PDB file of N, CA and C in Angstrom:
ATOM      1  N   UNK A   1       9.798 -14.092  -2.122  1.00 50.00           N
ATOM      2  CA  UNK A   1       8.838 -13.304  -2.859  1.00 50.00           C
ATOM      3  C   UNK A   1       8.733 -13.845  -4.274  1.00 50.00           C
ATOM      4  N   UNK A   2       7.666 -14.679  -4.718  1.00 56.00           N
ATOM      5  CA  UNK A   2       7.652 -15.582  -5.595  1.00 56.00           C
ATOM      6  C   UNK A   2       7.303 -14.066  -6.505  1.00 56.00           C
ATOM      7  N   UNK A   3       6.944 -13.581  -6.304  1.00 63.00           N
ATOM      8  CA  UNK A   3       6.169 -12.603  -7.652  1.00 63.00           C
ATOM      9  C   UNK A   3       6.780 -11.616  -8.251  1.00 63.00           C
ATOM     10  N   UNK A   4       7.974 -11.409  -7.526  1.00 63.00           N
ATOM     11  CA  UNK A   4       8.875 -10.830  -8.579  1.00 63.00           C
ATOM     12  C   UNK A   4       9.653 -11.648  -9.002  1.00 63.00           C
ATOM     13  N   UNK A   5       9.674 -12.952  -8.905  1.00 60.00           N
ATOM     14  CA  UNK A   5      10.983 -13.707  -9.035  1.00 60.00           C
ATOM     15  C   UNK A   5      11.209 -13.595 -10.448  1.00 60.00           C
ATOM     16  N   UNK A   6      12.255 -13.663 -11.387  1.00 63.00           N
ATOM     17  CA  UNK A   6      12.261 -13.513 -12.492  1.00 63.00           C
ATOM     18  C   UNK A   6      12.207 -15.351 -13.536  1.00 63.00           C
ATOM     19  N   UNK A   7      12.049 -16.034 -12.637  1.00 62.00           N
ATOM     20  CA  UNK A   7      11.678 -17.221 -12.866  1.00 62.00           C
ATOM     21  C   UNK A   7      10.314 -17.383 -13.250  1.00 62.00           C
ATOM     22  N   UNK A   8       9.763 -16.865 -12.634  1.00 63.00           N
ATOM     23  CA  UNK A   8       7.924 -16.556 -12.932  1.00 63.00           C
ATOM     24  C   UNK A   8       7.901 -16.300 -14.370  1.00 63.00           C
ATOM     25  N   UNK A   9       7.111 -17.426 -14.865  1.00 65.00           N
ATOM     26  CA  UNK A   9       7.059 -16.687 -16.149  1.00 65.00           C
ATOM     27  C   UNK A   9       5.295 -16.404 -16.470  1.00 65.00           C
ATOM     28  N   UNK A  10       4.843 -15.437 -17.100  1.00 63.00           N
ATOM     29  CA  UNK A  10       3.914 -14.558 -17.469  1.00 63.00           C
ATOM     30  C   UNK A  10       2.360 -15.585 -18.140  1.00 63.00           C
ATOM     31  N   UNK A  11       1.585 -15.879 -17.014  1.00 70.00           N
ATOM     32  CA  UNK A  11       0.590 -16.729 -17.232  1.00 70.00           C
ATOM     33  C   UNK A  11      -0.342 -15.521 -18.391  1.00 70.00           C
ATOM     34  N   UNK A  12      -1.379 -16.507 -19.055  1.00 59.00           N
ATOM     35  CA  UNK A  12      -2.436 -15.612 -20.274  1.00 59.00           C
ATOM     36  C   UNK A  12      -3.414 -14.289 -19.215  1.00 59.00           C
ATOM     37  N   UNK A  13      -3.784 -14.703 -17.811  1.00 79.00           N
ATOM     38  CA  UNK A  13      -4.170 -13.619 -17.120  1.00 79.00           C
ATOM     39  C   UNK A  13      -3.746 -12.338 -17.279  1.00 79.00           C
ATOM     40  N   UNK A  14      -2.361 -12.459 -17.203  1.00 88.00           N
ATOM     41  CA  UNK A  14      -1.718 -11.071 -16.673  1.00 88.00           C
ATOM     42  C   UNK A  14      -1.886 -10.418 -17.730  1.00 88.00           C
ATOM     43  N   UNK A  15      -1.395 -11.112 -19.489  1.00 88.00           N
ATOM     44  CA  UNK A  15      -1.822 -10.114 -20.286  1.00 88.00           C
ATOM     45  C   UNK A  15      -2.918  -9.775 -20.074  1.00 88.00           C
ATOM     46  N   UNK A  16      -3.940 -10.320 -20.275  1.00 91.00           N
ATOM     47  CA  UNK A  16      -5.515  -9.788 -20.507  1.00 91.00           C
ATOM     48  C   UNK A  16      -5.595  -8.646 -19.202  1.00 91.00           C
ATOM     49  N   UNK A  17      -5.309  -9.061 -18.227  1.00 93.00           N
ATOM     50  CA  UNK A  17      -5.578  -7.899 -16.861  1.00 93.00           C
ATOM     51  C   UNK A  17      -4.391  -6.486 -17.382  1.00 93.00           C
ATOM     52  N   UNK A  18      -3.173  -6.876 -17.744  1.00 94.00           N
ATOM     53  CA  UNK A  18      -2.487  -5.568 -17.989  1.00 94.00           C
ATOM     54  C   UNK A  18      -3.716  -4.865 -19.521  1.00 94.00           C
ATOM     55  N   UNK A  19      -4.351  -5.931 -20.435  1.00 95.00           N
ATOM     56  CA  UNK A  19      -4.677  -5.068 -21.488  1.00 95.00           C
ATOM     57  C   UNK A  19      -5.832  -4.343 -21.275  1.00 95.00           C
ATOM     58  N   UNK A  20      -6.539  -4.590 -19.874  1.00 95.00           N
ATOM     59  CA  UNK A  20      -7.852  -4.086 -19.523  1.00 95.00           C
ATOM     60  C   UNK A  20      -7.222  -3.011 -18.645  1.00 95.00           C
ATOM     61  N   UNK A  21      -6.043  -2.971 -18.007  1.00 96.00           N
ATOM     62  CA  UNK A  21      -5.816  -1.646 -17.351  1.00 96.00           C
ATOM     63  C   UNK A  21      -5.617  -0.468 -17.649  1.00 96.00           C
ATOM     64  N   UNK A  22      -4.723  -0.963 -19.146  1.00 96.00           N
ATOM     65  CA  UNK A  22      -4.482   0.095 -19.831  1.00 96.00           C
ATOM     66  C   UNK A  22      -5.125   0.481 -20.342  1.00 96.00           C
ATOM     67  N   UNK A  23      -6.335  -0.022 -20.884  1.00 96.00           N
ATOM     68  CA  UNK A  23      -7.522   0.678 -21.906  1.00 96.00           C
ATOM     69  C   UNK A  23      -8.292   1.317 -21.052  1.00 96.00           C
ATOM     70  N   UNK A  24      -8.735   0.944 -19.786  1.00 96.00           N
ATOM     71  CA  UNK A  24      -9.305   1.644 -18.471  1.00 96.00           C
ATOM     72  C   UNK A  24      -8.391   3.226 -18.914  1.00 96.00           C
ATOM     73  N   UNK A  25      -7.370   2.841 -18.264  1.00 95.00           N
ATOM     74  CA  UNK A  25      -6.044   4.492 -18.079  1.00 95.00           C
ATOM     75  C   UNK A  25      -6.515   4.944 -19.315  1.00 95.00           C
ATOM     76  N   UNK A  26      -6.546   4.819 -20.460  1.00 94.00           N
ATOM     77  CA  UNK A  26      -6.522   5.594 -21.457  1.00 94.00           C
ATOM     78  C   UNK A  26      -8.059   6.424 -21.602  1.00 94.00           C
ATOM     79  N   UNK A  27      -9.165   5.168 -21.151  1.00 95.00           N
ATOM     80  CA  UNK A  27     -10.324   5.988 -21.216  1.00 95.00           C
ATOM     81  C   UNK A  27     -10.426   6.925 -20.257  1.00 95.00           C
ATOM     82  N   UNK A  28     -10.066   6.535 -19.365  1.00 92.00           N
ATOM     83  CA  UNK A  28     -10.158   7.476 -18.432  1.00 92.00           C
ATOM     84  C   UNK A  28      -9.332   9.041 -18.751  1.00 92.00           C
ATOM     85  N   UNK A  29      -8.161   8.893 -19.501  1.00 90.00           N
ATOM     86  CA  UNK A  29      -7.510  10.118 -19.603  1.00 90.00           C
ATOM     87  C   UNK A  29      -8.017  10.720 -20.700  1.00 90.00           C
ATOM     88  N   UNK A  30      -8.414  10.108 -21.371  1.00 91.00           N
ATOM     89  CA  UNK A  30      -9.223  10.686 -22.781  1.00 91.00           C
ATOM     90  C   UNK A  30     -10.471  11.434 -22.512  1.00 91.00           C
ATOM     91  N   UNK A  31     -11.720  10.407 -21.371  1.00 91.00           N
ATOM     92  CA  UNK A  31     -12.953  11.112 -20.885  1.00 91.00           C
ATOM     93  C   UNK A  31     -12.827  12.309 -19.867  1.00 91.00           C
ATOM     94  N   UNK A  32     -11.897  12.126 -18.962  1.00 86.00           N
ATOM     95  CA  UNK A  32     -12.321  12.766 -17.659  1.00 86.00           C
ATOM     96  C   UNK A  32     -11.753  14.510 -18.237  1.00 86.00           C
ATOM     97  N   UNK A  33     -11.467  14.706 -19.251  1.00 84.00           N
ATOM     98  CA  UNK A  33     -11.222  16.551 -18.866  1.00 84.00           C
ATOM     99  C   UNK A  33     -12.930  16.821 -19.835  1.00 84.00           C
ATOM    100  N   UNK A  34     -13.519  16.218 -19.646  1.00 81.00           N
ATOM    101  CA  UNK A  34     -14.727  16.647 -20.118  1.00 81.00           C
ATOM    102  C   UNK A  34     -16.346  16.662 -19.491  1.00 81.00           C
ATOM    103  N   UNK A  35     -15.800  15.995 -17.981  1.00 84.00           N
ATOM    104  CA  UNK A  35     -16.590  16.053 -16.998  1.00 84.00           C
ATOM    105  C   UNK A  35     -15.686  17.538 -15.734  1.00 84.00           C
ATOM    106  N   UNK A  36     -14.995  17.722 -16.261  1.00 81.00           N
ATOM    107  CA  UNK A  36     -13.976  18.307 -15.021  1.00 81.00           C
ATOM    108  C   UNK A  36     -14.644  20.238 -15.426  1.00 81.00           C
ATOM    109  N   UNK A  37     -14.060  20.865 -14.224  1.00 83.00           N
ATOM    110  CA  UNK A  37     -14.600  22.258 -13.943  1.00 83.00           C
ATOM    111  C   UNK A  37     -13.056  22.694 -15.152  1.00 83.00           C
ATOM    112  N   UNK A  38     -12.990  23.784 -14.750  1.00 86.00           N
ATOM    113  CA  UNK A  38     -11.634  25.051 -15.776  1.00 86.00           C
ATOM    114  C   UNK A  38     -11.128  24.826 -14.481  1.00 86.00           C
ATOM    115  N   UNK A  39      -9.877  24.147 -14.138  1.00 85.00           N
ATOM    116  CA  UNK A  39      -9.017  23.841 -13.178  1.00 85.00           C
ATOM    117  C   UNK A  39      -7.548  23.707 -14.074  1.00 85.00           C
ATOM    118  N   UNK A  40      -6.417  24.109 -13.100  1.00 85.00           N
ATOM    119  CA  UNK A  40      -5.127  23.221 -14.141  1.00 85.00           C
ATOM    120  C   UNK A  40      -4.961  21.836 -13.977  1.00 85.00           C
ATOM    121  N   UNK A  41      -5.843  21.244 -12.952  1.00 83.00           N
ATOM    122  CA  UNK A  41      -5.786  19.727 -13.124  1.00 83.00           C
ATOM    123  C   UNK A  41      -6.740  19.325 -14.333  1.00 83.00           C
ATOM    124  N   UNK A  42      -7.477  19.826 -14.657  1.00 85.00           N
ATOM    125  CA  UNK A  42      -7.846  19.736 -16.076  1.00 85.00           C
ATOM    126  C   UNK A  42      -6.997  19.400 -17.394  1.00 85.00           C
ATOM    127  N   UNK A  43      -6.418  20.948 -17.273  1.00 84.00           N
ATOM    128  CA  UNK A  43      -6.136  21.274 -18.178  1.00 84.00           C
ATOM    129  C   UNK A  43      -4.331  20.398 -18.427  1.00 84.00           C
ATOM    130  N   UNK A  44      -4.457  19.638 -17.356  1.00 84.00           N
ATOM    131  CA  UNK A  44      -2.863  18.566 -17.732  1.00 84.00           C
ATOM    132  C   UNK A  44      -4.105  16.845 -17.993  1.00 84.00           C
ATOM    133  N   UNK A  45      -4.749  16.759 -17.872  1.00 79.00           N
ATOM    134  CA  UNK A  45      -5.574  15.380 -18.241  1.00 79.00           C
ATOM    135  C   UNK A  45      -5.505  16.210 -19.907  1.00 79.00           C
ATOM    136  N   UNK A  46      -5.939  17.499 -19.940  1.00 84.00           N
ATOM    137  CA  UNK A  46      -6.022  17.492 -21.771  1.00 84.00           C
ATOM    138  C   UNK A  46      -4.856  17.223 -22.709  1.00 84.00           C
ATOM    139  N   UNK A  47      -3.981  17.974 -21.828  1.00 87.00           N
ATOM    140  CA  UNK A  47      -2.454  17.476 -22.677  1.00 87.00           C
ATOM    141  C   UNK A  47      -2.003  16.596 -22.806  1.00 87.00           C
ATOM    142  N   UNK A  48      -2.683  15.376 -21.527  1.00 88.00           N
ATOM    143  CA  UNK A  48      -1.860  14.069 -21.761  1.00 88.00           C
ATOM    144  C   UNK A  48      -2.911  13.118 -22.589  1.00 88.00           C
ATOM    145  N   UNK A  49      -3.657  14.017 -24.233  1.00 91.00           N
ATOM    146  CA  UNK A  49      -4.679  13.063 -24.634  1.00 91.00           C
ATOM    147  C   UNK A  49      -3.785  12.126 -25.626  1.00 91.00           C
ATOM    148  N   UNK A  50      -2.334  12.345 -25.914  1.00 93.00           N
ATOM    149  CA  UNK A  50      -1.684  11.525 -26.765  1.00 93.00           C
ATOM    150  C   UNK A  50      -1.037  10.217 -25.781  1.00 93.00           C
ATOM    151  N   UNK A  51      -1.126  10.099 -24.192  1.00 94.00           N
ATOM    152  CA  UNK A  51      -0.792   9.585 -23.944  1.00 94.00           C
ATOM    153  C   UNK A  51      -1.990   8.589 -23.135  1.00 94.00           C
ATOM    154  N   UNK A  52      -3.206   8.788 -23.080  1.00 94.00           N
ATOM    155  CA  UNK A  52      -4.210   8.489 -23.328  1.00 94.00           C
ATOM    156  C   UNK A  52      -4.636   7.494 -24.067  1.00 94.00           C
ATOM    157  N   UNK A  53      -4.275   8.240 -25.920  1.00 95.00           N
ATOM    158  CA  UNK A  53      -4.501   7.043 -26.753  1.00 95.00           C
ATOM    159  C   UNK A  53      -3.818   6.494 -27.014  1.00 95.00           C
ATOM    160  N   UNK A  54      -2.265   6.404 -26.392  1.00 96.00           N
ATOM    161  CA  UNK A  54      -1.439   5.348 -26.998  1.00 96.00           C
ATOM    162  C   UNK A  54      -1.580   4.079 -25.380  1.00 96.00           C
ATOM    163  N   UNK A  55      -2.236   4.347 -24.303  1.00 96.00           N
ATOM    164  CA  UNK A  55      -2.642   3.719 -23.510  1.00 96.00           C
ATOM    165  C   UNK A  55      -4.308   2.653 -23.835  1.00 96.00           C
ATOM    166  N   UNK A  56      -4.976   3.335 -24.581  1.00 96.00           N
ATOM    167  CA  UNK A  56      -6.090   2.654 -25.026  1.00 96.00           C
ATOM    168  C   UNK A  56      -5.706   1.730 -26.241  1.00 96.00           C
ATOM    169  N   UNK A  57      -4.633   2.422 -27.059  1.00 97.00           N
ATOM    170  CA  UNK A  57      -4.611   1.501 -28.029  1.00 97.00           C
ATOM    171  C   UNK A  57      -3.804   0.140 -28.104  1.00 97.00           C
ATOM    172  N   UNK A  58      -2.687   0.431 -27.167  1.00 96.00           N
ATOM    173  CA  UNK A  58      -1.831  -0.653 -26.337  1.00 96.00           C
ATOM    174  C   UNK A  58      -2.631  -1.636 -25.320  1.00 96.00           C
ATOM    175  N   UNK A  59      -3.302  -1.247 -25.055  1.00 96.00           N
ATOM    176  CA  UNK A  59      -4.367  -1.933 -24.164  1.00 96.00           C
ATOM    177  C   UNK A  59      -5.268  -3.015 -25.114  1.00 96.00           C
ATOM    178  N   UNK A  60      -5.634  -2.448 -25.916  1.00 96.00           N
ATOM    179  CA  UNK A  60      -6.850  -3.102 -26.940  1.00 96.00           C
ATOM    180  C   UNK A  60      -6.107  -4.322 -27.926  1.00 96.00           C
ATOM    181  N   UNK A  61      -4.310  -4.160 -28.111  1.00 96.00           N
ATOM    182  CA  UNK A  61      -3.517  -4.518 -28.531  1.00 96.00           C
ATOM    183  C   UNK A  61      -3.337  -5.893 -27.735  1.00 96.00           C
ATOM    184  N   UNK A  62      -3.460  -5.874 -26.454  1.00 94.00           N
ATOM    185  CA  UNK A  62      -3.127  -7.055 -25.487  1.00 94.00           C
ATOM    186  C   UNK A  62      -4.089  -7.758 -25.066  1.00 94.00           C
ATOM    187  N   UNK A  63      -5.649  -6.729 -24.938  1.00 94.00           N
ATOM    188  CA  UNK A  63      -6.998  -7.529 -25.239  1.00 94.00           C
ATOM    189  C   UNK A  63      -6.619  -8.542 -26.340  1.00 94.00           C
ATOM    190  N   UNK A  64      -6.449  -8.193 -27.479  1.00 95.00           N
ATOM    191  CA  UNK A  64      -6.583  -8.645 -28.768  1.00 95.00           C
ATOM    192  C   UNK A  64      -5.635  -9.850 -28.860  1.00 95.00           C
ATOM    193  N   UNK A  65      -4.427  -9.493 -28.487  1.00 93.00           N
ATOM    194  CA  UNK A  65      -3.617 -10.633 -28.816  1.00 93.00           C
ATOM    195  C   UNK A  65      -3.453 -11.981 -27.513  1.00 93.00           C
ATOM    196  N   UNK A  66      -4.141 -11.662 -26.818  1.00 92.00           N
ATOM    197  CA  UNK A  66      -5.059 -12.451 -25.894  1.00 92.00           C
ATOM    198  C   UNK A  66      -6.548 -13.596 -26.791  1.00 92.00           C
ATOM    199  N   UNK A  67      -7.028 -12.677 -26.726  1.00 90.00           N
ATOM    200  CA  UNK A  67      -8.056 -13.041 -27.658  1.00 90.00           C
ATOM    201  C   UNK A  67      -7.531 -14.098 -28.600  1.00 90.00           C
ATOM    202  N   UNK A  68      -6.724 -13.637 -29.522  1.00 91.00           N
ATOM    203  CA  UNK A  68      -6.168 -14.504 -30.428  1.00 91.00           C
ATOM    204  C   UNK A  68      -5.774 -15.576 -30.327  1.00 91.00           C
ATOM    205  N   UNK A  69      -4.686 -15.382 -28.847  1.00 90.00           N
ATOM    206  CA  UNK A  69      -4.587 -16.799 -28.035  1.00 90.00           C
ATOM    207  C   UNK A  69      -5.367 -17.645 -28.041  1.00 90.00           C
ATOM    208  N   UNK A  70      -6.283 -17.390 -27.333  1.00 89.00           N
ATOM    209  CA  UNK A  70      -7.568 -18.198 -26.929  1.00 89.00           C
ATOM    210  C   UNK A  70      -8.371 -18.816 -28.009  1.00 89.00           C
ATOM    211  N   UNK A  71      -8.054 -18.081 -29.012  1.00 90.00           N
ATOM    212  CA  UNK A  71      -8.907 -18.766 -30.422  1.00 90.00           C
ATOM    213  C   UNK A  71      -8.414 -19.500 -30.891  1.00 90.00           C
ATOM    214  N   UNK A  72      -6.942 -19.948 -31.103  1.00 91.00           N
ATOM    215  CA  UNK A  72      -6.200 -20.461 -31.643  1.00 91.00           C
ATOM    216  C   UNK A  72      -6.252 -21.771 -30.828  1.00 91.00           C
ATOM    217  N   UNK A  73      -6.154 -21.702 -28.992  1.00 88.00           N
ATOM    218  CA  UNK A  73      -5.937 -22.351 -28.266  1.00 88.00           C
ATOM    219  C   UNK A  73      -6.998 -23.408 -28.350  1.00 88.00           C
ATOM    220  N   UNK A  74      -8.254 -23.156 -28.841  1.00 88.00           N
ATOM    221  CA  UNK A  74      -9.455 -23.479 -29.014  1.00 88.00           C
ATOM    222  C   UNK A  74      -9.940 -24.197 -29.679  1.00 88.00           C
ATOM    223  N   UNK A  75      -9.071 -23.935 -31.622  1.00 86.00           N
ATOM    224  CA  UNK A  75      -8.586 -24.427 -32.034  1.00 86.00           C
ATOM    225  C   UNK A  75      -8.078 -25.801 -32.431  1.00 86.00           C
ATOM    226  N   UNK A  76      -7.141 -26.029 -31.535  1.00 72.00           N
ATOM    227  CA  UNK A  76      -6.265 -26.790 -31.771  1.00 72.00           C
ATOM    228  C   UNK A  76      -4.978 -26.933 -31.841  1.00 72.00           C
TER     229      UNK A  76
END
């Protein structure tokens, strides 16, 4: 099982795909109690809005320092 191997080491994809997942998760936990009915599944998407934005902002963090990569890489 090559893909957990701990030999694998962490190609520029994976960041960029982990930093788009997480900003996905976060929008999503941030938007969806505002399309939703008065349910308690609601009302736990509202409580988890701090965990939300520390998912969007960690996300945008790995976009970014991706990004940076690539500019640099570009560069020179």
């Amino acid at each position: 099982m090559a893909f957990f191997s701990p030999s694998r080491k962490p190609t520029a994809n994976d960041t960029l795909v982990k930093g788009v997942i997480l900003a996905l998760i976060g929008l999503v936990l941030l938007i969806a109690p505002h399309f939703m009915g008065a349910t308690p599944l609601r009302d736990m998407f509202a409580q988890a809005r701090v965990v939300g934005w520390f998912a969007l902002a960690l996300g945008l963090a790995f976009i970014g320092k991706e990004g940076l990569h690539r500019l640099r890489q570009r560069r020179g």
